[in-house]
Amino acid sequence: MKTIGLIGGMSWESTVSYYSLLNEGVKAQLGGLHSAKIVLVSVDFAEVEAQQHRGEWQAAADLLASAAQSVEAAGAEFALICTNTMHKVADEVQQAISIPLLHIADATGQVLVRDKVKKVGLLGTRFTMQEAFYRTRLEEKFGLEVCIPNESDQQKVHDVIYQELCLGKILDKSREDYLRIIASLQESGAEAVILGCTEIALLIRDSDTDIPVYDTTRIHVQSALEASLE
């Protein structure tokens, strides 16, 4: 079993999901008292969030690169950034370490191609929905057509993430708003929807909607389990 390096804390609520799912996955595959071999560095999300909204992406990249170097030094054999948005600086993080960084968009794109999805809706932070680092990777590397909500709905999705989900608040009204936005993406031709923020799965479940939703946390975890147990 290979040791998994987690760069977490963005937010810690979703990092808990990574830790739990990785251990549940190892137990399911190996049985007995087996658990995942994990090295975790958890950053202060307040610092990262401030850098994001000030546009200080190089400072954020430096912070995550340092965390990645720490998990490598502690024995991790590959690493994951436990958040979608901070894959904006994935290239800088990968350059700072000698172990592989498993990219969350690549893991998601591979599953969508496997499932023969052609057009997919994307929910996430405003950075993830609007900027090229995530959408373009899915479009150019996997041939997907990616659609996003209108501007007001993008702001609603973004605000719920930072003002509620990252603080552990799960509100029925926000679930209703998200389901309305998912329905609008479906009406625009989306065959499925990417839950492109690791916190969204705390709010939306498969059973909440009739369109397939792809939980990037679970997909990323599955990719890590395969790499650890291969």
PDB file of C-alpha atoms in Angstrom:
ATOM      1  CA  MET A   1       0.000   0.000   0.000  1.00  0.00           C
ATOM      2  CA  LYS A   2       1.367   3.405  -0.991  1.00  0.00           C
ATOM      3  CA  THR A   3       1.189   6.363   1.392  1.00  0.00           C
ATOM      4  CA  ILE A   4      -1.246   9.076   0.296  1.00  0.00           C
ATOM      5  CA  GLY A   5      -0.361  12.737   0.829  1.00  0.00           C
ATOM      6  CA  LEU A   6      -3.315  15.052   1.485  1.00  0.00           C
ATOM      7  CA  ILE A   7      -3.106  18.838   1.247  1.00  0.00           C
ATOM      8  CA  GLY A   8      -6.244  19.752   3.135  1.00  0.00           C
ATOM      9  CA  GLY A   9      -8.017  22.334   5.232  1.00  0.00           C
ATOM     10  CA  MET A  10      -9.741  24.079   2.296  1.00  0.00           C
ATOM     11  CA  SER A  11     -12.144  23.677   4.027  1.00  0.00           C
ATOM     12  CA  TRP A  12     -11.559  21.182   6.813  1.00  0.00           C
ATOM     13  CA  GLU A  13     -15.176  19.993   6.485  1.00  0.00           C
ATOM     14  CA  SER A  14     -14.455  18.502   3.077  1.00  0.00           C
ATOM     15  CA  THR A  15     -11.053  17.205   4.187  1.00  0.00           C
ATOM     16  CA  VAL A  16     -12.902  15.114   6.778  1.00  0.00           C
ATOM     17  CA  SER A  17     -14.757  13.499   3.858  1.00  0.00           C
ATOM     18  CA  TYR A  18     -11.460  12.658   2.152  1.00  0.00           C
ATOM     19  CA  TYR A  19     -10.072  11.054   5.308  1.00  0.00           C
ATOM     20  CA  SER A  20     -13.217   9.044   5.983  1.00  0.00           C
ATOM     21  CA  LEU A  21     -13.722   7.888   2.398  1.00  0.00           C
ATOM     22  CA  LEU A  22     -10.100   6.828   1.965  1.00  0.00           C
ATOM     23  CA  ASN A  23     -10.190   4.711   5.105  1.00  0.00           C
ATOM     24  CA  GLU A  24     -13.589   3.242   4.234  1.00  0.00           C
ATOM     25  CA  GLY A  25     -12.276   2.383   0.777  1.00  0.00           C
ATOM     26  CA  VAL A  26      -9.183   0.607   2.068  1.00  0.00           C
ATOM     27  CA  LYS A  27     -11.247  -1.315   4.590  1.00  0.00           C
ATOM     28  CA  ALA A  28     -13.721  -2.371   1.885  1.00  0.00           C
ATOM     29  CA  GLN A  29     -10.949  -3.639  -0.386  1.00  0.00           C
ATOM     30  CA  LEU A  30      -8.550  -5.186   2.136  1.00  0.00           C
ATOM     31  CA  GLY A  31     -10.850  -6.010   5.042  1.00  0.00           C
ATOM     32  CA  GLY A  32      -9.892  -6.708   8.617  1.00  0.00           C
ATOM     33  CA  LEU A  33      -8.203  -3.884  10.480  1.00  0.00           C
ATOM     34  CA  HIS A  34      -6.685  -2.288   7.377  1.00  0.00           C
ATOM     35  CA  SER A  35      -6.794   1.496   7.060  1.00  0.00           C
ATOM     36  CA  ALA A  36      -5.288   3.985   4.640  1.00  0.00           C
ATOM     37  CA  LYS A  37      -1.697   5.154   5.015  1.00  0.00           C
ATOM     38  CA  ILE A  38      -2.082   8.935   4.970  1.00  0.00           C
ATOM     39  CA  VAL A  39       0.091  11.975   5.543  1.00  0.00           C
ATOM     40  CA  LEU A  40      -1.985  15.139   5.963  1.00  0.00           C
ATOM     41  CA  VAL A  41      -1.005  18.806   6.037  1.00  0.00           C
ATOM     42  CA  SER A  42      -4.008  20.990   6.821  1.00  0.00           C
ATOM     43  CA  VAL A  43      -3.646  24.692   6.033  1.00  0.00           C
ATOM     44  CA  ASP A  44      -5.522  27.647   7.519  1.00  0.00           C
ATOM     45  CA  PHE A  45      -8.367  28.254   5.081  1.00  0.00           C
ATOM     46  CA  ALA A  46      -8.864  31.860   6.205  1.00  0.00           C
ATOM     47  CA  GLU A  47      -5.422  32.637   4.817  1.00  0.00           C
ATOM     48  CA  VAL A  48      -6.110  30.852   1.536  1.00  0.00           C
ATOM     49  CA  GLU A  49      -9.569  32.384   1.102  1.00  0.00           C
ATOM     50  CA  ALA A  50      -8.145  35.885   1.570  1.00  0.00           C
ATOM     51  CA  GLN A  51      -5.481  35.189  -1.048  1.00  0.00           C
ATOM     52  CA  GLN A  52      -8.111  33.875  -3.467  1.00  0.00           C
ATOM     53  CA  HIS A  53     -10.358  36.902  -3.226  1.00  0.00           C
ATOM     54  CA  ARG A  54      -7.431  39.349  -3.393  1.00  0.00           C
ATOM     55  CA  GLY A  55      -6.145  37.588  -6.492  1.00  0.00           C
ATOM     56  CA  GLU A  56      -2.874  36.667  -4.764  1.00  0.00           C
ATOM     57  CA  TRP A  57      -2.544  33.331  -6.545  1.00  0.00           C
ATOM     58  CA  GLN A  58       1.250  33.189  -6.416  1.00  0.00           C
ATOM     59  CA  ALA A  59       1.162  33.492  -2.628  1.00  0.00           C
ATOM     60  CA  ALA A  60      -1.469  30.730  -2.523  1.00  0.00           C
ATOM     61  CA  ALA A  61       0.674  28.596  -4.830  1.00  0.00           C
ATOM     62  CA  ASP A  62       3.677  29.081  -2.562  1.00  0.00           C
ATOM     63  CA  LEU A  63       1.631  28.074   0.482  1.00  0.00           C
ATOM     64  CA  LEU A  64       0.347  24.882  -1.122  1.00  0.00           C
ATOM     65  CA  ALA A  65       3.728  24.041  -2.615  1.00  0.00           C
ATOM     66  CA  SER A  66       5.222  24.208   0.878  1.00  0.00           C
ATOM     67  CA  ALA A  67       2.459  21.924   2.187  1.00  0.00           C
ATOM     68  CA  ALA A  68       3.111  19.497  -0.665  1.00  0.00           C
ATOM     69  CA  GLN A  69       6.826  19.442   0.131  1.00  0.00           C
ATOM     70  CA  SER A  70       5.936  18.633   3.735  1.00  0.00           C
ATOM     71  CA  VAL A  71       3.790  15.632   2.838  1.00  0.00           C
ATOM     72  CA  GLU A  72       6.509  14.398   0.492  1.00  0.00           C
ATOM     73  CA  ALA A  73       9.137  14.778   3.213  1.00  0.00           C
ATOM     74  CA  ALA A  74       6.883  12.826   5.586  1.00  0.00           C
ATOM     75  CA  GLY A  75       6.784   9.857   3.229  1.00  0.00           C
ATOM     76  CA  ALA A  76       3.860  10.424   0.877  1.00  0.00           C
ATOM     77  CA  GLU A  77       4.297   8.637  -2.450  1.00  0.00           C
ATOM     78  CA  PHE A  78       1.759  10.790  -4.303  1.00  0.00           C
ATOM     79  CA  ALA A  79      -0.351  13.793  -3.350  1.00  0.00           C
ATOM     80  CA  LEU A  80      -3.853  15.229  -3.627  1.00  0.00           C
ATOM     81  CA  ILE A  81      -5.034  18.811  -3.225  1.00  0.00           C
ATOM     82  CA  CYS A  82      -8.314  18.299  -1.341  1.00  0.00           C
ATOM     83  CA  THR A  83     -10.207  21.063  -3.134  1.00  0.00           C
ATOM     84  CA  ASN A  84     -11.205  21.868  -6.710  1.00  0.00           C
ATOM     85  CA  THR A  85     -10.511  25.607  -6.726  1.00  0.00           C
ATOM     86  CA  MET A  86      -6.891  25.377  -5.662  1.00  0.00           C
ATOM     87  CA  HIS A  87      -6.116  23.239  -8.692  1.00  0.00           C
ATOM     88  CA  LYS A  88      -5.675  26.664 -10.271  1.00  0.00           C
ATOM     89  CA  VAL A  89      -2.136  26.380  -8.858  1.00  0.00           C
ATOM     90  CA  ALA A  90      -1.733  22.622  -9.446  1.00  0.00           C
ATOM     91  CA  ASP A  91       1.098  23.098 -11.944  1.00  0.00           C
ATOM     92  CA  GLU A  92       3.111  25.156  -9.441  1.00  0.00           C
ATOM     93  CA  VAL A  93       2.518  22.559  -6.735  1.00  0.00           C
ATOM     94  CA  GLN A  94       3.581  19.707  -9.017  1.00  0.00           C
ATOM     95  CA  GLN A  95       6.768  21.560  -9.952  1.00  0.00           C
ATOM     96  CA  ALA A  96       7.678  21.873  -6.263  1.00  0.00           C
ATOM     97  CA  ILE A  97       7.658  18.105  -5.588  1.00  0.00           C
ATOM     98  CA  SER A  98       9.056  14.938  -7.140  1.00  0.00           C
ATOM     99  CA  ILE A  99       6.032  12.723  -6.382  1.00  0.00           C
ATOM    100  CA  PRO A 100       2.910  12.671  -8.629  1.00  0.00           C
ATOM    101  CA  LEU A 101       0.018  15.050  -7.954  1.00  0.00           C
ATOM    102  CA  LEU A 102      -3.329  13.445  -8.821  1.00  0.00           C
ATOM    103  CA  HIS A 103      -5.398  16.164 -10.513  1.00  0.00           C
ATOM    104  CA  ILE A 104      -9.070  16.231  -9.550  1.00  0.00           C
ATOM    105  CA  ALA A 105     -10.245  17.409 -12.982  1.00  0.00           C
ATOM    106  CA  ASP A 106      -8.363  14.573 -14.693  1.00  0.00           C
ATOM    107  CA  ALA A 107      -9.951  11.992 -12.415  1.00  0.00           C
ATOM    108  CA  THR A 108     -13.380  13.518 -13.082  1.00  0.00           C
ATOM    109  CA  GLY A 109     -12.845  13.790 -16.825  1.00  0.00           C
ATOM    110  CA  GLN A 110     -11.849  10.133 -17.046  1.00  0.00           C
ATOM    111  CA  VAL A 111     -15.065   9.041 -15.314  1.00  0.00           C
ATOM    112  CA  LEU A 112     -17.227  11.263 -17.543  1.00  0.00           C
ATOM    113  CA  VAL A 113     -15.596   9.855 -20.695  1.00  0.00           C
ATOM    114  CA  ARG A 114     -16.070   6.334 -19.350  1.00  0.00           C
ATOM    115  CA  ASP A 115     -19.759   7.088 -18.838  1.00  0.00           C
ATOM    116  CA  LYS A 116     -20.030   8.570 -22.364  1.00  0.00           C
ATOM    117  CA  VAL A 117     -21.100  12.008 -21.133  1.00  0.00           C
ATOM    118  CA  LYS A 118     -20.622  14.666 -23.812  1.00  0.00           C
ATOM    119  CA  LYS A 119     -22.103  17.845 -22.310  1.00  0.00           C
ATOM    120  CA  VAL A 120     -21.776  18.486 -18.600  1.00  0.00           C
ATOM    121  CA  GLY A 121     -22.799  21.264 -16.231  1.00  0.00           C
ATOM    122  CA  LEU A 122     -20.244  22.589 -13.755  1.00  0.00           C
ATOM    123  CA  LEU A 123     -20.933  23.936 -10.268  1.00  0.00           C
ATOM    124  CA  GLY A 124     -18.179  25.271  -8.043  1.00  0.00           C
ATOM    125  CA  THR A 125     -16.678  28.463  -6.760  1.00  0.00           C
ATOM    126  CA  ARG A 126     -16.785  31.436  -9.106  1.00  0.00           C
ATOM    127  CA  PHE A 127     -13.084  30.811  -9.831  1.00  0.00           C
ATOM    128  CA  THR A 128     -13.726  27.213 -10.891  1.00  0.00           C
ATOM    129  CA  MET A 129     -16.775  28.036 -13.012  1.00  0.00           C
ATOM    130  CA  GLN A 130     -15.406  31.105 -14.785  1.00  0.00           C
ATOM    131  CA  GLU A 131     -11.686  30.526 -15.224  1.00  0.00           C
ATOM    132  CA  ALA A 132      -9.910  28.334 -17.739  1.00  0.00           C
ATOM    133  CA  PHE A 133      -7.818  26.128 -15.414  1.00  0.00           C
ATOM    134  CA  TYR A 134     -10.686  23.681 -14.836  1.00  0.00           C
ATOM    135  CA  ARG A 135     -13.116  24.083 -17.726  1.00  0.00           C
ATOM    136  CA  THR A 136     -10.470  24.220 -20.437  1.00  0.00           C
ATOM    137  CA  ARG A 137      -8.731  21.148 -19.045  1.00  0.00           C
ATOM    138  CA  LEU A 138     -11.985  19.187 -19.278  1.00  0.00           C
ATOM    139  CA  GLU A 139     -12.730  20.519 -22.754  1.00  0.00           C
ATOM    140  CA  GLU A 140      -9.284  20.152 -24.318  1.00  0.00           C
ATOM    141  CA  LYS A 141      -8.045  16.993 -22.587  1.00  0.00           C
ATOM    142  CA  PHE A 142     -11.312  15.043 -22.522  1.00  0.00           C
ATOM    143  CA  GLY A 143     -13.378  16.568 -25.334  1.00  0.00           C
ATOM    144  CA  LEU A 144     -16.234  17.594 -23.054  1.00  0.00           C
ATOM    145  CA  GLU A 145     -18.612  20.488 -23.604  1.00  0.00           C
ATOM    146  CA  VAL A 146     -18.858  22.319 -20.267  1.00  0.00           C
ATOM    147  CA  CYS A 147     -21.722  24.671 -19.422  1.00  0.00           C
ATOM    148  CA  ILE A 148     -22.068  26.896 -16.368  1.00  0.00           C
ATOM    149  CA  PRO A 149     -24.948  28.794 -14.712  1.00  0.00           C
ATOM    150  CA  ASN A 150     -25.812  32.397 -15.524  1.00  0.00           C
ATOM    151  CA  GLU A 151     -24.014  35.127 -13.598  1.00  0.00           C
ATOM    152  CA  SER A 152     -26.564  35.545 -10.806  1.00  0.00           C
ATOM    153  CA  ASP A 153     -26.738  31.802 -10.242  1.00  0.00           C
ATOM    154  CA  GLN A 154     -22.944  31.591 -10.266  1.00  0.00           C
ATOM    155  CA  GLN A 155     -22.875  34.143  -7.471  1.00  0.00           C
ATOM    156  CA  LYS A 156     -25.471  32.173  -5.496  1.00  0.00           C
ATOM    157  CA  VAL A 157     -23.458  28.954  -5.836  1.00  0.00           C
ATOM    158  CA  HIS A 158     -20.258  30.774  -4.830  1.00  0.00           C
ATOM    159  CA  ASP A 159     -21.796  32.529  -1.826  1.00  0.00           C
ATOM    160  CA  VAL A 160     -23.340  29.337  -0.440  1.00  0.00           C
ATOM    161  CA  ILE A 161     -19.962  27.615  -0.599  1.00  0.00           C
ATOM    162  CA  TYR A 162     -18.051  30.296   1.293  1.00  0.00           C
ATOM    163  CA  GLN A 163     -20.754  31.621   3.606  1.00  0.00           C
ATOM    164  CA  GLU A 164     -22.426  28.324   4.514  1.00  0.00           C
ATOM    165  CA  LEU A 165     -20.830  25.034   3.441  1.00  0.00           C
ATOM    166  CA  CYS A 166     -17.277  25.982   4.422  1.00  0.00           C
ATOM    167  CA  LEU A 167     -18.675  26.882   7.836  1.00  0.00           C
ATOM    168  CA  GLY A 168     -20.520  23.583   8.196  1.00  0.00           C
ATOM    169  CA  LYS A 169     -23.975  25.113   7.569  1.00  0.00           C
ATOM    170  CA  ILE A 170     -26.315  22.881   5.558  1.00  0.00           C
ATOM    171  CA  LEU A 171     -29.515  24.802   4.752  1.00  0.00           C
ATOM    172  CA  ASP A 172     -32.626  23.466   3.016  1.00  0.00           C
ATOM    173  CA  LYS A 173     -33.165  26.778   1.209  1.00  0.00           C
ATOM    174  CA  SER A 174     -29.708  26.576  -0.337  1.00  0.00           C
ATOM    175  CA  ARG A 175     -30.365  22.989  -1.404  1.00  0.00           C
ATOM    176  CA  GLU A 176     -33.521  24.198  -3.155  1.00  0.00           C
ATOM    177  CA  ASP A 177     -31.524  26.949  -4.898  1.00  0.00           C
ATOM    178  CA  TYR A 178     -28.882  24.484  -6.046  1.00  0.00           C
ATOM    179  CA  LEU A 179     -31.494  22.050  -7.355  1.00  0.00           C
ATOM    180  CA  ARG A 180     -33.139  24.883  -9.321  1.00  0.00           C
ATOM    181  CA  ILE A 181     -29.748  25.780 -10.818  1.00  0.00           C
ATOM    182  CA  ILE A 182     -29.045  22.122 -11.646  1.00  0.00           C
ATOM    183  CA  ALA A 183     -32.436  21.937 -13.384  1.00  0.00           C
ATOM    184  CA  SER A 184     -31.542  25.002 -15.463  1.00  0.00           C
ATOM    185  CA  LEU A 185     -28.293  23.357 -16.555  1.00  0.00           C
ATOM    186  CA  GLN A 186     -30.264  20.259 -17.512  1.00  0.00           C
ATOM    187  CA  GLU A 187     -32.642  22.426 -19.554  1.00  0.00           C
ATOM    188  CA  SER A 188     -29.638  23.868 -21.394  1.00  0.00           C
ATOM    189  CA  GLY A 189     -28.635  20.384 -22.521  1.00  0.00           C
ATOM    190  CA  ALA A 190     -26.356  19.116 -19.754  1.00  0.00           C
ATOM    191  CA  GLU A 191     -26.455  15.316 -19.482  1.00  0.00           C
ATOM    192  CA  ALA A 192     -24.843  15.399 -16.028  1.00  0.00           C
ATOM    193  CA  VAL A 193     -23.543  17.903 -13.494  1.00  0.00           C
ATOM    194  CA  ILE A 194     -20.114  18.069 -11.865  1.00  0.00           C
ATOM    195  CA  LEU A 195     -20.206  18.979  -8.176  1.00  0.00           C
ATOM    196  CA  GLY A 196     -16.965  20.879  -8.739  1.00  0.00           C
ATOM    197  CA  CYS A 197     -16.396  21.994  -5.191  1.00  0.00           C
ATOM    198  CA  THR A 198     -15.595  19.442  -2.538  1.00  0.00           C
ATOM    199  CA  GLU A 199     -18.139  20.961  -0.139  1.00  0.00           C
ATOM    200  CA  ILE A 200     -21.132  20.742  -2.499  1.00  0.00           C
ATOM    201  CA  ALA A 201     -21.515  17.019  -1.823  1.00  0.00           C
ATOM    202  CA  LEU A 202     -22.327  17.971   1.775  1.00  0.00           C
ATOM    203  CA  LEU A 203     -25.474  19.650   0.385  1.00  0.00           C
ATOM    204  CA  ILE A 204     -26.483  17.722  -2.758  1.00  0.00           C
ATOM    205  CA  ARG A 205     -26.925  13.948  -2.990  1.00  0.00           C
ATOM    206  CA  ASP A 206     -27.627  11.677  -5.967  1.00  0.00           C
ATOM    207  CA  SER A 207     -31.146  11.083  -4.698  1.00  0.00           C
ATOM    208  CA  ASP A 208     -31.948  14.825  -4.762  1.00  0.00           C
ATOM    209  CA  THR A 209     -32.170  15.047  -8.557  1.00  0.00           C
ATOM    210  CA  ASP A 210     -32.860  12.865 -11.590  1.00  0.00           C
ATOM    211  CA  ILE A 211     -29.822  14.091 -13.539  1.00  0.00           C
ATOM    212  CA  PRO A 212     -26.541  12.285 -12.756  1.00  0.00           C
ATOM    213  CA  VAL A 213     -24.307  14.296 -10.426  1.00  0.00           C
ATOM    214  CA  TYR A 214     -20.589  13.619 -10.206  1.00  0.00           C
ATOM    215  CA  ASP A 215     -19.138  14.108  -6.733  1.00  0.00           C
ATOM    216  CA  THR A 216     -15.538  15.162  -7.339  1.00  0.00           C
ATOM    217  CA  THR A 217     -14.523  14.279  -3.782  1.00  0.00           C
ATOM    218  CA  ARG A 218     -15.539  10.642  -4.213  1.00  0.00           C
ATOM    219  CA  ILE A 219     -14.025  10.495  -7.698  1.00  0.00           C
ATOM    220  CA  HIS A 220     -10.729  11.960  -6.442  1.00  0.00           C
ATOM    221  CA  VAL A 221     -10.720   9.514  -3.533  1.00  0.00           C
ATOM    222  CA  GLN A 222     -11.309   6.567  -5.873  1.00  0.00           C
ATOM    223  CA  SER A 223      -8.385   7.679  -7.995  1.00  0.00           C
ATOM    224  CA  ALA A 224      -6.214   7.840  -4.863  1.00  0.00           C
ATOM    225  CA  LEU A 225      -7.345   4.383  -3.720  1.00  0.00           C
ATOM    226  CA  GLU A 226      -6.418   2.874  -7.072  1.00  0.00           C
ATOM    227  CA  ALA A 227      -3.014   4.537  -6.949  1.00  0.00           C
ATOM    228  CA  SER A 228      -2.418   3.417  -3.364  1.00  0.00           C
ATOM    229  CA  LEU A 229      -3.520  -0.174  -3.802  1.00  0.00           C
ATOM    230  CA  GLU A 230      -2.322  -0.922  -7.327  1.00  0.00           C
TER     231      GLU A 230
END
